[in-house]
Amino acid sequence: MAPTVADRIVQVLLAHGVQTVHGIPGVHNLALFEALDRSPIRVVVVRHEASAAYAADAHGRLTGRPGVCLTTSGPGAANAVAAMGEAQASRSPMLHLTTTVARRHLGAGPSRGVLHEHPEQEALFAPVTKLTRHVAESGAVAGAVDEALGAAAAAPAAPAYVEIPTDVLGEPAPEPHAGGPPARPPAPGRPELRALAARLEAARRPLVWVGSGAAGQAGPILALARRLGAPVVLTHSAKRAWAGGGDPLVPGHPPHEPAVTALCAQADAVLVLGSDLDGMMTQEFRLPLAGVLRIDVDPLRLQVPYPAEVAVLGDAGQVVGGLLALVAETDREGWGPGAVAHADAQAAAALAGEDDAAPGLAFVGALDAALGDREAVVVCDMAIAAYWTAAYLPLAPTRRILYPMGWGTLGFALPAAIGAACAGGGRVVVVCGDGGVLFAVGELATLAQEGLDVTVVVSSDGGYGMLRYDQERAFGRTFAVDLRPPDLPAVARGFGLPAHRIGLGEAGLAGALAQGLDVTGPCLVEVAGAMTPPRTTSPRWPLRG
Ligand SMILES: Cc1ncc(C[n+]2csc(CCOP(=O)(O)OP(=O)(O)O)c2C)c(N)n1
Ligand SMILES: [Mg+2]
């Protein structure tokens, strides 16, 4: 039998190294599921299409290559929109493959009520992608999928979307043309690099600020920072790919801690590598940064939200490599590791003096101890325990941290853990709240069915704790935030997961978390008790004024 469009799509996925597809079948996409079933690609069937997109996003964040989700026409596809918005905001590469109604029903004006029909399905995805394609020509589908995978991965990474009318999938399709080479990032010229190197050498207190777009270059970045004697501040998003672990040049506290804010403010040149300098990291652009030297592949980002003294359009890895060949070693008395150690000691002392910080720090300390030096991906949700984790969990070369910041998308962590577990990288640990876990609680079934090595740590405070804090501040009372808690360990056991509960204040917390990490396959640990949000959350920003 001649290969069909569905077969050709699978060929393209394989050519791009895709090993896993996350999705849900529907009558329109069955031909693609069937072709995948005949291929070596692992198909992970999830319990909601948003979960498929979160899983694809997590794969993208961890590997830099697009994760793939597969949905059916109409509501199946639309269910993925919020998750794609999160991937877009967090600069994560992913591909959403889906279908539409058959060609004979397209272009007929208003919806005629054909199953899953929406005359403007593609338009739903334009705002959350860098590329959308509607491909109704059987000979053009494979090329469009190839193009979409390449576009999603090209920096700045983003989601891409391809929809195919259901009747096209079963048609015979010719051998696809080999795609062109991937687009190369712009390369800065030698004079530009020389000027940048001279500016850095002339600085008395240089600082390097690393975002997700550069985080995969830990080795060269640290080498450059040592040459310059410059502190290295990581954004939350950078921790998805940073292999450098903790380092004497990397503050162990976020820039929201006043001592680290002061460190940033003292810098007279800030080399910004692959970072948006986003509102959440900079307290909505209040963080004082002087002498911004900006390196980014996105020309629209070079002068916003901070004006740059020097702006270089280019790939951070290339620029850092170029600078390493040009910058001489400089001794900067009173700066570098000494200044970082001082800022960390001050931040730690300030936190130790705050009763409010104790529960959050106890959680992070216990998780750190339980993780030890095992390989792990920690997937954070929008929950108080996760805000502490994303900002304060000590870095280690064995650890990656994923965080939806980003778009601030509650419900990200549990489904994202599916993609993280399939991507490899060790034990996956979800840190979420008792509100967020219920967004995708059905994915406990996916974890069990696939036997994924995921530990779901649920911080339970009987409600939307972060909003309680916001309300107390804004209105002096709470409302619409108390949730009747289910018996979470019992729920997990119902899905076939081992589960246990421990109190946040109990001495055995680290042991209980470690027990949850030692399980083969999935398990759930409930940590009962309330925490106060850290200073990285907007109502607690010290620079709010
Ligand atoms: C999609 C989405 N809906 C709503 C919110 C607003 N929100 C942010 S945190 C939060 C509470 C989450 O509750 P829980 O998961 O129990 O964590 P906790 O704050 O209690 O630690 C809510 C509702 C959001 N960020 N994203
Ligand atoms: Mg809660």
mmCIF file of N, CA and C and ligand atoms in Angstrom, residues 381-385 387 407-410 432-437 439 459 461 463-467 483, ligand 1:
data_model
loop_
_atom_site.group_PDB
_atom_site.id
_atom_site.type_symbol
_atom_site.label_atom_id
_atom_site.label_comp_id
_atom_site.label_asym_id
_atom_site.label_seq_id
_atom_site.Cartn_x
_atom_site.Cartn_y
_atom_site.Cartn_z
ATOM 1 N N ASP A 381 4.308 24.111 40.167
ATOM 2 C CA ASP A 381 3.027 24.669 39.758
ATOM 3 C C ASP A 381 2.925 26.103 40.310
ATOM 4 N N MET A 382 1.777 26.725 40.132
ATOM 5 C CA MET A 382 1.528 28.007 40.781
ATOM 6 C C MET A 382 0.977 27.703 42.175
ATOM 7 N N ALA A 383 1.842 27.487 43.122
ATOM 8 C CA ALA A 383 1.435 27.176 44.497
ATOM 9 C C ALA A 383 2.534 27.722 45.395
ATOM 10 N N ILE A 384 2.179 28.033 46.636
ATOM 11 C CA ILE A 384 3.150 28.707 47.507
ATOM 12 C C ILE A 384 4.401 27.847 47.690
ATOM 13 N N ALA A 385 4.193 26.549 47.896
ATOM 14 C CA ALA A 385 5.353 25.656 48.070
ATOM 15 C C ALA A 385 6.230 25.673 46.817
ATOM 16 N N TYR A 387 6.480 28.251 44.649
ATOM 17 C CA TYR A 387 7.190 29.539 44.539
ATOM 18 C C TYR A 387 8.474 29.477 45.355
ATOM 19 N N TRP A 407 3.456 32.381 31.951
ATOM 20 C CA TRP A 407 2.106 32.909 31.950
ATOM 21 C C TRP A 407 1.462 32.778 33.320
ATOM 22 N N GLY A 408 2.163 32.068 34.235
ATOM 23 C CA GLY A 408 1.600 31.889 35.567
ATOM 24 C C GLY A 408 0.425 30.933 35.552
ATOM 25 N N THR A 409 0.598 29.801 34.895
ATOM 26 C CA THR A 409 -0.523 28.932 34.558
ATOM 27 C C THR A 409 -0.738 27.841 35.599
ATOM 28 N N LEU A 410 -1.742 28.047 36.429
ATOM 29 C CA LEU A 410 -2.099 27.055 37.448
ATOM 30 C C LEU A 410 -2.529 25.753 36.764
ATOM 31 N N CYS A 432 3.055 20.946 43.826
ATOM 32 C CA CYS A 432 1.824 21.689 43.514
ATOM 33 C C CYS A 432 0.989 21.841 44.782
ATOM 34 N N GLY A 433 -0.139 22.540 44.649
ATOM 35 C CA GLY A 433 -1.033 22.755 45.778
ATOM 36 C C GLY A 433 -2.266 21.874 45.666
ATOM 37 N N ASP A 434 -3.095 21.936 46.710
ATOM 38 C CA ASP A 434 -4.305 21.112 46.707
ATOM 39 C C ASP A 434 -5.369 21.696 45.779
ATOM 40 N N GLY A 435 -5.195 22.941 45.344
ATOM 41 C CA GLY A 435 -6.072 23.489 44.309
ATOM 42 C C GLY A 435 -5.613 23.043 42.933
ATOM 43 N N GLY A 436 -4.360 23.329 42.604
ATOM 44 C CA GLY A 436 -3.828 23.055 41.265
ATOM 45 C C GLY A 436 -3.812 21.583 40.897
ATOM 46 N N VAL A 437 -3.619 20.706 41.878
ATOM 47 C CA VAL A 437 -3.537 19.279 41.549
ATOM 48 C C VAL A 437 -4.858 18.781 40.954
ATOM 49 N N PHE A 439 -6.772 20.349 38.895
ATOM 50 C CA PHE A 439 -6.957 20.739 37.493
ATOM 51 C C PHE A 439 -6.759 19.550 36.563
ATOM 52 N N SER A 459 1.159 20.219 48.385
ATOM 53 C CA SER A 459 1.107 21.040 49.595
ATOM 54 C C SER A 459 -0.363 21.391 49.833
ATOM 55 N N ASP A 461 -3.339 23.150 51.939
ATOM 56 C CA ASP A 461 -3.726 24.159 52.932
ATOM 57 C C ASP A 461 -5.234 24.421 52.873
ATOM 58 N N GLY A 463 -7.177 25.138 50.369
ATOM 59 C CA GLY A 463 -7.724 26.172 49.496
ATOM 60 C C GLY A 463 -6.710 26.808 48.578
ATOM 61 N N TYR A 464 -7.143 27.886 47.949
ATOM 62 C CA TYR A 464 -6.277 28.670 47.075
ATOM 63 C C TYR A 464 -5.472 29.633 47.948
ATOM 64 N N GLY A 465 -4.412 29.071 48.534
ATOM 65 C CA GLY A 465 -3.672 29.784 49.573
ATOM 66 C C GLY A 465 -3.094 31.101 49.109
ATOM 67 N N MET A 466 -2.558 31.138 47.905
ATOM 68 C CA MET A 466 -1.959 32.377 47.414
ATOM 69 C C MET A 466 -2.999 33.486 47.351
ATOM 70 N N LEU A 467 -4.206 33.102 46.945
ATOM 71 C CA LEU A 467 -5.270 34.112 46.835
ATOM 72 C C LEU A 467 -5.749 34.584 48.201
ATOM 73 N N LEU A 483 -11.517 25.493 49.962
ATOM 74 C CA LEU A 483 -11.920 24.351 49.134
ATOM 75 C C LEU A 483 -12.095 23.131 50.029
HETATM 76 C C1 LIG B 1 -5.094 29.135 35.030
HETATM 77 C C2 LIG B 1 -5.042 29.923 36.280
HETATM 78 N N1 LIG B 1 -6.174 30.144 36.983
HETATM 79 C C3 LIG B 1 -6.129 30.864 38.133
HETATM 80 C C4 LIG B 1 -4.946 31.357 38.597
HETATM 81 C C5 LIG B 1 -4.911 32.173 39.881
HETATM 82 N N2 LIG B 1 -4.213 31.436 40.962
HETATM 83 C C6 LIG B 1 -2.887 31.560 41.161
HETATM 84 S S1 LIG B 1 -2.356 30.672 42.473
HETATM 85 C C7 LIG B 1 -3.895 30.119 42.799
HETATM 86 C C8 LIG B 1 -4.146 29.233 43.994
HETATM 87 C C9 LIG B 1 -3.617 27.866 43.817
HETATM 88 O O1 LIG B 1 -4.042 27.055 44.889
HETATM 89 P P1 LIG B 1 -3.192 25.795 45.276
HETATM 90 O O2 LIG B 1 -2.879 25.004 44.086
HETATM 91 O O3 LIG B 1 -3.898 25.087 46.381
HETATM 92 O O4 LIG B 1 -1.829 26.422 45.814
HETATM 93 P P2 LIG B 1 -1.658 27.367 47.102
HETATM 94 O O5 LIG B 1 -1.726 28.782 46.633
HETATM 95 O O6 LIG B 1 -2.778 27.040 48.048
HETATM 96 O O7 LIG B 1 -0.327 27.025 47.667
HETATM 97 C C10 LIG B 1 -4.822 30.622 41.874
HETATM 98 C C11 LIG B 1 -6.264 30.313 41.890
HETATM 99 C C12 LIG B 1 -3.791 31.111 37.803
HETATM 100 N N3 LIG B 1 -2.586 31.560 38.139
HETATM 101 N N4 LIG B 1 -3.874 30.382 36.683
#
